[in-house]
PDB file of C-alpha atoms and ligand atoms in Angstrom:
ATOM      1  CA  UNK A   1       9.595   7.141  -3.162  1.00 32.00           C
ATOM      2  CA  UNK A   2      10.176   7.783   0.203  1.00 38.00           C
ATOM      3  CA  UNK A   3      12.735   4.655   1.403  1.00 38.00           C
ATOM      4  CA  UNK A   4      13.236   1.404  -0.262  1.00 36.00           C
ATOM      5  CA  UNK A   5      13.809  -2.328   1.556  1.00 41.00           C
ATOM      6  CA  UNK A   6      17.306  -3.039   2.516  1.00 41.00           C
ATOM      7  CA  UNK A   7      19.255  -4.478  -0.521  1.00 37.00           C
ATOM      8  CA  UNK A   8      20.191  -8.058  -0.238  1.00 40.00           C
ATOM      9  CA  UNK A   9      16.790  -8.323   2.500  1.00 48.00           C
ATOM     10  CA  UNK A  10      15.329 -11.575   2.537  1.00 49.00           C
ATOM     11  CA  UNK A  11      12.321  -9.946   0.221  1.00 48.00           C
ATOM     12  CA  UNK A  12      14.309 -11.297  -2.737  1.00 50.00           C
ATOM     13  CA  UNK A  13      15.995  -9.516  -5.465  1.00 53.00           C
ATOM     14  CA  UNK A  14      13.469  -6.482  -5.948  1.00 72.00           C
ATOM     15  CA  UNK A  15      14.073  -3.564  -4.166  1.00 84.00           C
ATOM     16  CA  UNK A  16      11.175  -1.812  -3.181  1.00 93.00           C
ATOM     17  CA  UNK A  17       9.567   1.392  -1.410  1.00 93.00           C
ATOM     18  CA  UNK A  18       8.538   1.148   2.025  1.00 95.00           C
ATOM     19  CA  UNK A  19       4.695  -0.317   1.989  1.00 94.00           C
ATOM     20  CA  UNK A  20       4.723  -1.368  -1.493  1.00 94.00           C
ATOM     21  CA  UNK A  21       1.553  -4.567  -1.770  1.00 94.00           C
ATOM     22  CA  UNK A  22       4.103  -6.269  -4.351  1.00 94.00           C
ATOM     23  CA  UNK A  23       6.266  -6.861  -1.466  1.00 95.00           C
ATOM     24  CA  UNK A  24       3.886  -9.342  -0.674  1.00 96.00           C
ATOM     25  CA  UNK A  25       4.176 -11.406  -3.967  1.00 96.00           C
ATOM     26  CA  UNK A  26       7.503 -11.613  -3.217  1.00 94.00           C
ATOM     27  CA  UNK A  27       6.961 -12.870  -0.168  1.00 95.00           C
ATOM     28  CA  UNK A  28       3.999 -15.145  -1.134  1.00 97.00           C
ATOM     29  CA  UNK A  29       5.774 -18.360  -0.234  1.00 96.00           C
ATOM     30  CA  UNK A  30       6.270 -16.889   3.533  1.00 95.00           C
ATOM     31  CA  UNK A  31       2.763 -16.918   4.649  1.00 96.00           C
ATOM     32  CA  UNK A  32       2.351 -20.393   5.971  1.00 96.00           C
ATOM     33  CA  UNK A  33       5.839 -21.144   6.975  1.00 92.00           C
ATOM     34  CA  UNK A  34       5.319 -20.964  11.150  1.00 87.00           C
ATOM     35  CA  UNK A  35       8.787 -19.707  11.013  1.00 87.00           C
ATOM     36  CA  UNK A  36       9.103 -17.485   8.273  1.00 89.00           C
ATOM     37  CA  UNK A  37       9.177 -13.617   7.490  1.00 91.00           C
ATOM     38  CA  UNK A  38       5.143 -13.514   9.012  1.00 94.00           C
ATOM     39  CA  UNK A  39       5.599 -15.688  11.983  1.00 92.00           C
ATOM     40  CA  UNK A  40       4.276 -12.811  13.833  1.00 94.00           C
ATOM     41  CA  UNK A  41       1.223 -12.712  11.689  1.00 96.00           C
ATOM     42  CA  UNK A  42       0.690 -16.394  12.497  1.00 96.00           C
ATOM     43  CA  UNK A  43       0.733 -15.537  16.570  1.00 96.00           C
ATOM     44  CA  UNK A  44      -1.250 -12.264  16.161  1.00 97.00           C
ATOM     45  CA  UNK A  45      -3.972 -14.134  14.594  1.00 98.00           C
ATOM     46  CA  UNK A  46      -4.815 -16.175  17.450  1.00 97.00           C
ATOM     47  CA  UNK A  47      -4.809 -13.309  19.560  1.00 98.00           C
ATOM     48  CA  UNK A  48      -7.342 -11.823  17.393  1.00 98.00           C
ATOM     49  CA  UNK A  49      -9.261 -14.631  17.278  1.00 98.00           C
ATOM     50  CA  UNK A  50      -9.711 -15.056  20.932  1.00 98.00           C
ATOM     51  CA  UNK A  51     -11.916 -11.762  20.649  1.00 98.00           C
ATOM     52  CA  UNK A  52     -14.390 -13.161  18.192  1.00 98.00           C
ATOM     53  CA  UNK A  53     -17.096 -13.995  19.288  1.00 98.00           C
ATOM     54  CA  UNK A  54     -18.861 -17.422  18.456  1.00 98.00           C
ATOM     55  CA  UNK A  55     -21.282 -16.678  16.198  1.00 98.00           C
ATOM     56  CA  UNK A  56     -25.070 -16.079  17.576  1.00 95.00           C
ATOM     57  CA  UNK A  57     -27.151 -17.552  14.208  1.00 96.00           C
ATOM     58  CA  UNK A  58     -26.965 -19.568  11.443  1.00 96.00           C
ATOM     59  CA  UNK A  59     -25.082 -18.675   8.251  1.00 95.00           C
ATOM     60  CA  UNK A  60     -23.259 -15.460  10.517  1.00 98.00           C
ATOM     61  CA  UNK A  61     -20.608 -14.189   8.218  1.00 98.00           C
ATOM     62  CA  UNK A  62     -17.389 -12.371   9.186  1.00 99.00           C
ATOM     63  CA  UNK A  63     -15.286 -10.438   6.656  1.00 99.00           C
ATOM     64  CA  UNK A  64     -11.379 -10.406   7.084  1.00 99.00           C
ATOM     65  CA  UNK A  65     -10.570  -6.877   5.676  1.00 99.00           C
ATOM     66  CA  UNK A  66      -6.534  -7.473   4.264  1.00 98.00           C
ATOM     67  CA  UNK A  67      -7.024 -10.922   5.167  1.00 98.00           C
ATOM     68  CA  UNK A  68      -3.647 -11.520   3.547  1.00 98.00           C
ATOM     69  CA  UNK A  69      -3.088 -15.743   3.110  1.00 98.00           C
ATOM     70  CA  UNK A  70      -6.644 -16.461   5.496  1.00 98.00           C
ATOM     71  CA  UNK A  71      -3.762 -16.741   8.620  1.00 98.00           C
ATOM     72  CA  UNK A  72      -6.826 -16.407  10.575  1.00 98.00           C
ATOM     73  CA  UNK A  73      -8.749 -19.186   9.274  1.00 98.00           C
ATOM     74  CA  UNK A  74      -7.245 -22.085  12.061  1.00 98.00           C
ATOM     75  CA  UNK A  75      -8.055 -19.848  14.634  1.00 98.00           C
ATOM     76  CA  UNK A  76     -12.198 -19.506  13.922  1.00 98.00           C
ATOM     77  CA  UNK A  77     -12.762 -22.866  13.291  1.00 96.00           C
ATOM     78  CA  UNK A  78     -15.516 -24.097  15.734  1.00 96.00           C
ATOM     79  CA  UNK A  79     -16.794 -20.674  15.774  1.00 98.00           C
ATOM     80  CA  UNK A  80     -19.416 -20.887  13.208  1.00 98.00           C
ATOM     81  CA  UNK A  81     -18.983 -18.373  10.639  1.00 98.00           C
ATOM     82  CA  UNK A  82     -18.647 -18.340   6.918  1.00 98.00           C
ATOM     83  CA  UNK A  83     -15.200 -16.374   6.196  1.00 98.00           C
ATOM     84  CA  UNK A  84     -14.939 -13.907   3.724  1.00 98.00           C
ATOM     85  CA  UNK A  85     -11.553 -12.323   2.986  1.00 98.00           C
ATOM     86  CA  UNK A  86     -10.865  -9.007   1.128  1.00 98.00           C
ATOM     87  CA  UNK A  87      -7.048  -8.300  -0.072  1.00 98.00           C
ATOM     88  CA  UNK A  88      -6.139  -6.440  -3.449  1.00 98.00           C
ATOM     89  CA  UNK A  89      -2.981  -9.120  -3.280  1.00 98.00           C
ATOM     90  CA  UNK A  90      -3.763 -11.910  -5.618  1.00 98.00           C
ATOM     91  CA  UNK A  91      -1.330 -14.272  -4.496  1.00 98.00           C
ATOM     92  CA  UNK A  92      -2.165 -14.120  -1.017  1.00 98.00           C
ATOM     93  CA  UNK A  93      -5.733 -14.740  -2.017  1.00 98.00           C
ATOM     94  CA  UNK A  94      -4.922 -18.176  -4.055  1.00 98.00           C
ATOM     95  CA  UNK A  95      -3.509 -19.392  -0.375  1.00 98.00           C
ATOM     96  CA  UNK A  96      -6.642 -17.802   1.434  1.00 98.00           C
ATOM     97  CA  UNK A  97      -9.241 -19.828  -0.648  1.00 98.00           C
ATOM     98  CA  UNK A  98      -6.773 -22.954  -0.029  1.00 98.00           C
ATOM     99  CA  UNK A  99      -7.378 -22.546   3.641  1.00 98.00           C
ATOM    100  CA  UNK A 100     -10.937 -22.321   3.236  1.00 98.00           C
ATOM    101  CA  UNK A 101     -11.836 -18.643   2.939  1.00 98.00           C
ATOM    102  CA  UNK A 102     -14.095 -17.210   0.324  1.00 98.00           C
ATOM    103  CA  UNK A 103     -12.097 -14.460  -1.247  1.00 98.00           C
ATOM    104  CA  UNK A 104     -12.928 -11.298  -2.905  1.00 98.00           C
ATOM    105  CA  UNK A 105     -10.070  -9.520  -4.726  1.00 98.00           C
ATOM    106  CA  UNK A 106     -10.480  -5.634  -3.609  1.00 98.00           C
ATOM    107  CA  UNK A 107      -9.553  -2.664  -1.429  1.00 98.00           C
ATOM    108  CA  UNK A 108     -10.447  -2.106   1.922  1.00 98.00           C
ATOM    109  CA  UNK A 109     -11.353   1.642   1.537  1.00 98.00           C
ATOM    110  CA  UNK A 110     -14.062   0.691  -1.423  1.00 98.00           C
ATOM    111  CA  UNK A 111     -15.166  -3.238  -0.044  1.00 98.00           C
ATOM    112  CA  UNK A 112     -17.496  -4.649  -3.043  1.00 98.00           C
ATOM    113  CA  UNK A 113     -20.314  -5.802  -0.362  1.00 98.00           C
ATOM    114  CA  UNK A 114     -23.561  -4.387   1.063  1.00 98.00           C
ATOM    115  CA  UNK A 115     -24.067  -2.528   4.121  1.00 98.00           C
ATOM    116  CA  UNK A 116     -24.869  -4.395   7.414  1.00 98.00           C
ATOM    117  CA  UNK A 117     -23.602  -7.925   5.861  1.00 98.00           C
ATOM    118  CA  UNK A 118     -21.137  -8.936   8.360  1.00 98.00           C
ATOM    119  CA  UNK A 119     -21.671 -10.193  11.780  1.00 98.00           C
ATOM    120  CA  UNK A 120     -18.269  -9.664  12.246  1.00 98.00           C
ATOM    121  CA  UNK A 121     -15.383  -7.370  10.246  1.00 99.00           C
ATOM    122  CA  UNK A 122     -11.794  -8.477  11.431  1.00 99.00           C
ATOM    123  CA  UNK A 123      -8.916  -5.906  10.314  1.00 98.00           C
ATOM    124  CA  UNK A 124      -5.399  -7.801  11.474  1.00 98.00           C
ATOM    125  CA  UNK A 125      -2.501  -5.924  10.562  1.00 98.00           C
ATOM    126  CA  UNK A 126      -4.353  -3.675   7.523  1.00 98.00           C
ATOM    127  CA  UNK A 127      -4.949  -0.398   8.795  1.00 98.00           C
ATOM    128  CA  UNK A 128      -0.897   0.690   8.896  1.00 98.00           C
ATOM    129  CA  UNK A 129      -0.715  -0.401   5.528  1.00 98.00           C
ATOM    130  CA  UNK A 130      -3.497   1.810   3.995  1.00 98.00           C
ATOM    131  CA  UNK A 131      -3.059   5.599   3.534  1.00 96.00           C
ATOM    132  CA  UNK A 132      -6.284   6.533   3.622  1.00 96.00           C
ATOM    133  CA  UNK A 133      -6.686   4.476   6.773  1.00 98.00           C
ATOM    134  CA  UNK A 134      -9.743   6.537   8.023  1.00 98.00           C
ATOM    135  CA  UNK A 135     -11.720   4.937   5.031  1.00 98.00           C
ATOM    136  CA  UNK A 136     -10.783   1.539   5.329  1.00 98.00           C
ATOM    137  CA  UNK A 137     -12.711   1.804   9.256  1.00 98.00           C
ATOM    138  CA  UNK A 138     -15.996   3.517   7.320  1.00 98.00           C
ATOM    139  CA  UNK A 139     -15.823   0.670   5.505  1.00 98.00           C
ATOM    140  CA  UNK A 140     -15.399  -1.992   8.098  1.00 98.00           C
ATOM    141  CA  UNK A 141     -18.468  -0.244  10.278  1.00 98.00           C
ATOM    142  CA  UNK A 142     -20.726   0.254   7.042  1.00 98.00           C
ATOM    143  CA  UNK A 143     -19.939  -3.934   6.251  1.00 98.00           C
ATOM    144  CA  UNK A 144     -21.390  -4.831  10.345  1.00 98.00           C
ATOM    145  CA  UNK A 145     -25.172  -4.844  11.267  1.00 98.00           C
ATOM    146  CA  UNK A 146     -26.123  -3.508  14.340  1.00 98.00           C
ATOM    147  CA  UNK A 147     -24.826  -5.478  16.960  1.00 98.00           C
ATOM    148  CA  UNK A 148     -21.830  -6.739  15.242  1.00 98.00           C
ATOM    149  CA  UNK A 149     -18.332  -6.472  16.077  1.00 98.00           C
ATOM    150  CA  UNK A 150     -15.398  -4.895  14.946  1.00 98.00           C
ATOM    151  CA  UNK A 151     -12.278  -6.858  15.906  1.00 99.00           C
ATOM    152  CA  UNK A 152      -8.487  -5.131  14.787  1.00 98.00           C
ATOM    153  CA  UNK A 153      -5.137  -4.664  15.622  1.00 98.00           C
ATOM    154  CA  UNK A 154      -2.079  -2.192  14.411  1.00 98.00           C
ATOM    155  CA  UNK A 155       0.792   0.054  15.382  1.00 98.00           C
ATOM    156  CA  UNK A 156       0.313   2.881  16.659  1.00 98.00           C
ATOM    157  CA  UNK A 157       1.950   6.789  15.309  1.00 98.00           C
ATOM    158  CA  UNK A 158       4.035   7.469  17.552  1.00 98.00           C
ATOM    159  CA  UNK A 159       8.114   7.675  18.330  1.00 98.00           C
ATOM    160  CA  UNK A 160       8.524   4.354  20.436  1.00 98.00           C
ATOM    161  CA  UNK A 161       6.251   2.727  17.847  1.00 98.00           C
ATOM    162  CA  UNK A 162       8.823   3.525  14.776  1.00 97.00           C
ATOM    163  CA  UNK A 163      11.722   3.068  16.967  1.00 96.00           C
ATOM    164  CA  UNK A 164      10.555  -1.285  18.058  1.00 95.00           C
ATOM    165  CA  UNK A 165       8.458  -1.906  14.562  1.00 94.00           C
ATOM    166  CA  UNK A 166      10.851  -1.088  12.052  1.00 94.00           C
ATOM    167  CA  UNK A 167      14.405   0.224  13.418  1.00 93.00           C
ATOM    168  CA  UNK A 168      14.649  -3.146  16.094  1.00 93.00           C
ATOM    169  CA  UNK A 169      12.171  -5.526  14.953  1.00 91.00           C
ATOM    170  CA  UNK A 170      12.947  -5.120  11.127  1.00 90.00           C
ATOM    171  CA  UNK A 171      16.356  -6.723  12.036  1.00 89.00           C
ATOM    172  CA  UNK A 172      14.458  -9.744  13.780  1.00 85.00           C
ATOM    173  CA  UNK A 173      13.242 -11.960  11.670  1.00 81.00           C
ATOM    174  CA  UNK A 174       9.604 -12.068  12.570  1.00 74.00           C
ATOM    175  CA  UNK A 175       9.351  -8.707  10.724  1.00 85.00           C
ATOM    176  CA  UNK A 176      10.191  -8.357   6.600  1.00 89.00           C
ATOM    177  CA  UNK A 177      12.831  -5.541   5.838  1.00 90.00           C
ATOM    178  CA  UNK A 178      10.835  -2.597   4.084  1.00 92.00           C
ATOM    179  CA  UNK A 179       7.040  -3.967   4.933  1.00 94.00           C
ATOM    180  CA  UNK A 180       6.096  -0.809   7.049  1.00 95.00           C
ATOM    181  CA  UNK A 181       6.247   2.900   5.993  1.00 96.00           C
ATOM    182  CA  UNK A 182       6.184   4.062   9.486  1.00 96.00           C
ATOM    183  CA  UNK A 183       4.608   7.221   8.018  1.00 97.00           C
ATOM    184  CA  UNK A 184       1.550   5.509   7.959  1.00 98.00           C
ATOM    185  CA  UNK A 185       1.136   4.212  11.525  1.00 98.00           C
ATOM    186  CA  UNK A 186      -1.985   5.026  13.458  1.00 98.00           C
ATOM    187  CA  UNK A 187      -2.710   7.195  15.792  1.00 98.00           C
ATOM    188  CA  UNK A 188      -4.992   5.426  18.432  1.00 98.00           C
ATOM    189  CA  UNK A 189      -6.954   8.294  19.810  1.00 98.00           C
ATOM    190  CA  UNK A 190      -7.895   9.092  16.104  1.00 98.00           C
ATOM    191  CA  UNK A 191      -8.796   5.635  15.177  1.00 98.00           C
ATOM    192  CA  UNK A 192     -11.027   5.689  18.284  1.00 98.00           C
ATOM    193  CA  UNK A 193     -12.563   8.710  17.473  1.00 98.00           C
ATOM    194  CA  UNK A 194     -13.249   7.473  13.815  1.00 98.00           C
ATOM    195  CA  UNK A 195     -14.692   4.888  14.659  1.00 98.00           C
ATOM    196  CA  UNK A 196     -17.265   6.529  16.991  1.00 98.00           C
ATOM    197  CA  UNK A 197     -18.324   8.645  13.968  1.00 98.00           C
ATOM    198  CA  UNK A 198     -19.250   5.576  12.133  1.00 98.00           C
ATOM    199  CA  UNK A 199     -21.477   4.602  15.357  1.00 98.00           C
ATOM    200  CA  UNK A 200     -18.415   1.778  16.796  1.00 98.00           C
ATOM    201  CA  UNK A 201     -17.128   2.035  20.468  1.00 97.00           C
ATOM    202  CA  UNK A 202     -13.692   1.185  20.333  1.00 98.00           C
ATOM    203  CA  UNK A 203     -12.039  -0.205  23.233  1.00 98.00           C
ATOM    204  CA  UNK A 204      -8.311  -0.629  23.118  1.00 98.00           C
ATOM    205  CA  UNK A 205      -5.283  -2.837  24.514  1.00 98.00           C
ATOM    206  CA  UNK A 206      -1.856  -2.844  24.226  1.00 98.00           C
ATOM    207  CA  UNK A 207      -0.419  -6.151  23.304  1.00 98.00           C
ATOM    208  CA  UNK A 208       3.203  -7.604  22.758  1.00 97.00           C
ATOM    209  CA  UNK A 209       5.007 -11.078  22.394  1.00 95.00           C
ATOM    210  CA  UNK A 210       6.031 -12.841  25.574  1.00 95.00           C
ATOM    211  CA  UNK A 211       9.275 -11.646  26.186  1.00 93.00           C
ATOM    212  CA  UNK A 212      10.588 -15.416  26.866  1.00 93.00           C
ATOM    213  CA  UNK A 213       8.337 -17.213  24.414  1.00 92.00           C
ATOM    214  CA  UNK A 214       9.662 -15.083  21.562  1.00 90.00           C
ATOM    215  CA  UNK A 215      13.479 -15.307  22.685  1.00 90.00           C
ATOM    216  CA  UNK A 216      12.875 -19.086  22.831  1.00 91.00           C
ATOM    217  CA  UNK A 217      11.566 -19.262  19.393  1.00 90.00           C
ATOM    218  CA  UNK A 218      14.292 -17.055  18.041  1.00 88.00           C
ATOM    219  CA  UNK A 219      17.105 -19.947  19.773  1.00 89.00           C
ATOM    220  CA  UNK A 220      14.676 -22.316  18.395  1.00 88.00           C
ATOM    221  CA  UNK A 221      15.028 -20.963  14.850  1.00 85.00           C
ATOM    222  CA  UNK A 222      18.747 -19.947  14.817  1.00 84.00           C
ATOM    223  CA  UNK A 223      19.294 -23.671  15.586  1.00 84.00           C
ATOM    224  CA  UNK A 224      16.904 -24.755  13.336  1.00 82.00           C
ATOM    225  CA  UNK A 225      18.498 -22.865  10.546  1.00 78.00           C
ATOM    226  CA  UNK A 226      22.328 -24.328  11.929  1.00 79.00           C
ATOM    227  CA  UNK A 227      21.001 -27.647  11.873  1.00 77.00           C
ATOM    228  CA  UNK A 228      19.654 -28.239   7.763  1.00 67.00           C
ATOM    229  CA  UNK A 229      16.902 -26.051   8.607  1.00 57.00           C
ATOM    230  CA  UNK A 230      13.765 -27.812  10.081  1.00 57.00           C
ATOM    231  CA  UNK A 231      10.644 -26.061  10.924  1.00 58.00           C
ATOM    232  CA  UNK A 232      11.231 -25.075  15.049  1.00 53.00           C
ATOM    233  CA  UNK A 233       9.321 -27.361  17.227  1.00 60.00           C
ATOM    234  CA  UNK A 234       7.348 -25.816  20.729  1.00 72.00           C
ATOM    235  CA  UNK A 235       4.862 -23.992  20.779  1.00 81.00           C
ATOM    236  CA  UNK A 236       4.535 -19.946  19.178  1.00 88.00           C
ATOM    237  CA  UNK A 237       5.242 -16.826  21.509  1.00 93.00           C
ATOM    238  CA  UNK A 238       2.033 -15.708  23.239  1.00 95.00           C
ATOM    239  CA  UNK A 239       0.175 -12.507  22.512  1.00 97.00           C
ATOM    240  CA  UNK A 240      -0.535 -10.792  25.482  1.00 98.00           C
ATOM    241  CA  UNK A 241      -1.940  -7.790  26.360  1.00 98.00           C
ATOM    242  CA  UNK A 242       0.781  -4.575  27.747  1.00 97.00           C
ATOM    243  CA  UNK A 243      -0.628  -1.874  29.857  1.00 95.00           C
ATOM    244  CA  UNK A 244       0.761   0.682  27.141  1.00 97.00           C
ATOM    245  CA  UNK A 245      -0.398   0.707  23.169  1.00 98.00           C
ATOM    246  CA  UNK A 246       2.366   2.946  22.580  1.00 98.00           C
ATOM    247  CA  UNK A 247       2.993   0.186  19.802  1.00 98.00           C
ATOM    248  CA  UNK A 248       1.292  -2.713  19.276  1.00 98.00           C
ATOM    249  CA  UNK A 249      -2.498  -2.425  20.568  1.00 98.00           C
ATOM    250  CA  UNK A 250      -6.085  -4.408  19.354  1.00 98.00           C
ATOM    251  CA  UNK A 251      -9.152  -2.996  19.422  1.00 98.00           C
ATOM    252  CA  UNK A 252     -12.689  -4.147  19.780  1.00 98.00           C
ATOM    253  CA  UNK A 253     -16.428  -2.363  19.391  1.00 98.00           C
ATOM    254  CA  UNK A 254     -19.301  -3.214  18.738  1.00 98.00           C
ATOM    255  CA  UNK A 255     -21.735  -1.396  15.705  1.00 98.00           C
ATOM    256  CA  UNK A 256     -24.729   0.530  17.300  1.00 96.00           C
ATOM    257  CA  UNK A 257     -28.129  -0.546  16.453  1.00 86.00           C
TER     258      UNK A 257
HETATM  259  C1  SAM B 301       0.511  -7.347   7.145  1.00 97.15           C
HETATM  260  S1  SAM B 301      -0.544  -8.168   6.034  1.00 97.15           S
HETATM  261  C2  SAM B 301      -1.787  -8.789   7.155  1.00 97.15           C
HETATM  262  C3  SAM B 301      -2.553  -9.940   6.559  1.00 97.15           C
HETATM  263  C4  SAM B 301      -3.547 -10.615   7.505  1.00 97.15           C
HETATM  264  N1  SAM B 301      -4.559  -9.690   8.012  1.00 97.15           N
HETATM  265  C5  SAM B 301      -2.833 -11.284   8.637  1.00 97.15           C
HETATM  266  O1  SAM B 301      -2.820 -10.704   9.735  1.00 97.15           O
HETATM  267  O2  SAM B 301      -2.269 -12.345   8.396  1.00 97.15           O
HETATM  268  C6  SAM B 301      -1.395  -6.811   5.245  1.00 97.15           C
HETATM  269  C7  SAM B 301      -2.336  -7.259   4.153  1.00 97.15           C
HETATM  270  O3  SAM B 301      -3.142  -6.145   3.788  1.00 97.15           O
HETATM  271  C8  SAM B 301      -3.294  -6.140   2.386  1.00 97.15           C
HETATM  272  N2  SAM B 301      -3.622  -4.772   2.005  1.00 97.15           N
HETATM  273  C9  SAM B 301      -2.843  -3.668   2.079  1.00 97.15           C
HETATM  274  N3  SAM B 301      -3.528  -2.586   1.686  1.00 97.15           N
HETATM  275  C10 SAM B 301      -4.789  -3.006   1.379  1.00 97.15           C
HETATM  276  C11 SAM B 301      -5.960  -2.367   0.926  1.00 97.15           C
HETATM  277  N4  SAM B 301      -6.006  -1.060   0.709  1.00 97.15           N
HETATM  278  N5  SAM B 301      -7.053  -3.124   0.715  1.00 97.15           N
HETATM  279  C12 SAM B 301      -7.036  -4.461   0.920  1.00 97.15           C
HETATM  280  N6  SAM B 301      -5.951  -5.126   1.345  1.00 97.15           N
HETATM  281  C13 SAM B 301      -4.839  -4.409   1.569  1.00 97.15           C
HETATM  282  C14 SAM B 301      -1.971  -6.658   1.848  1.00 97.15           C
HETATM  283  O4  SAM B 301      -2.134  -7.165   0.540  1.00 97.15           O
HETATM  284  C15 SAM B 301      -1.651  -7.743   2.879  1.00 97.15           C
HETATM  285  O5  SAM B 301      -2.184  -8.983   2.507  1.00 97.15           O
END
């Protein structure tokens, strides 16, 4: 065990290593709450969506690899793809299929589905969360056809990186206590280079919340939470891209033919 969630953290009672999936059966009733511990995930989604592409033929499929609760279901509507999502958490995957995503129980590094299905492979917020990250992206490139694209976004290994993912923004509430194990964060030049070797051209940006968006929505939500605790109104914090990826960055490729 190599550090545990913060007693008394609002993952419930359980105290749990750093990175453990049943954090996020704890957490289950989280996922759709636009304020809640994955608010983030919620405003990260639509930035992810914004580089998929609308889909070029009938019946185009995209696979969500750790699609979590199908957060990024809203966000391809109109786009014209059937949405497959791939998470070994069960309970996430009961609110997935409620949102309209087919779901497959399973890991990332071993995906139960042939090569050269997907028109698209999405990996939001997976690839710091798997420790044998490098397979997860074979995977992800083996699942698109030639052509296809790879759409994904994490944090990055490196000092700044640990320092504003889990020592500042762990104590904001947009981030669950205990969810990372910054051990496991991911190089970007090394992701890049993987995925060349499995025949993707990465590109890469760094992105971040809007400083004033986000410090809006956390006023919002404090006075929410003062005042019987309503859902903030206004609109989510933008995504937007950051010259650096020092810590947050997306990437996009497309699969050779
Ligand atoms: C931070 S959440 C992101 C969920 C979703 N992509 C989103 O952005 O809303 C990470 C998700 O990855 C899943 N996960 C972690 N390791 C995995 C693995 N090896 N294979 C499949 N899913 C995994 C977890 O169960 C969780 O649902």
């Amino acid at each position: 065990m190599r550090d545990v969630a913060a007693a008394g953290a609002p993952t419930g009672p359980r105290v749990l290593p750093r990175n453990d999936p049943r954090q996020y059966d704890d957490l289950a009733g989280e996922w759709w709450r636009p304020d809640g511990a994955f608010a983030m995930l919620h405003w990260l989604a639509e930035a992810r969506a914004a580089l998929v592409p609308p889909a070029t033929r009938p019946d185009a499929l995209l696979v969500d690899l750790g699609c979590g609760a199908g957060l990024l279901a809203p966000h391809l509507a109109g786009k014209g793809y059937r949405h497959v999502g791939v998470d070994l958490t069960r309970s996430a995957l009961v609110q997935a299929a409620e949102h309209g995503v087919r779901v497959v129980q399973g890991d990332a590094t071993a995906v139960p589905l042939p090569d050269g299905c997907a028109d698209v492979v999405s990996a939001g917020e997976l690839l710091e969360h798997v420790p044998a990250w490098p397979r997860a992206v074979a995977e992800a490139c083996r699942l698109l056809r030639p052509g296809g694209v790879l759409v994904l976004d994490t944090l990055n290994d490196t000092a700044v990186a640990r320092l504003v993912a889990v020592r500042i923004a762990e104590r904001l509430p947009t981030v669950p206590r205990g969810i990372h194990d910054p051990q496991l964060f991911v190089d970007a030049r090394a992701l890049v280079a993987e995925c060349a070797r499995h025949g993707v051209d990465l590109s890469l940006r760094g992105i971040r919340p809007q400083v004033g968006g986000m410090i809006a929505w956390l006023l919002r939500r404090a006075r929410a939470r003062r005042t019987a605790g309503a859902s903030p109104a206004g609109r989510a914090p933008r995504i937007v891209p950051t010259r650096s990826t020092a810590v947050l960055y997306q990437g996009r490729g497309i699969r050779k033919g």
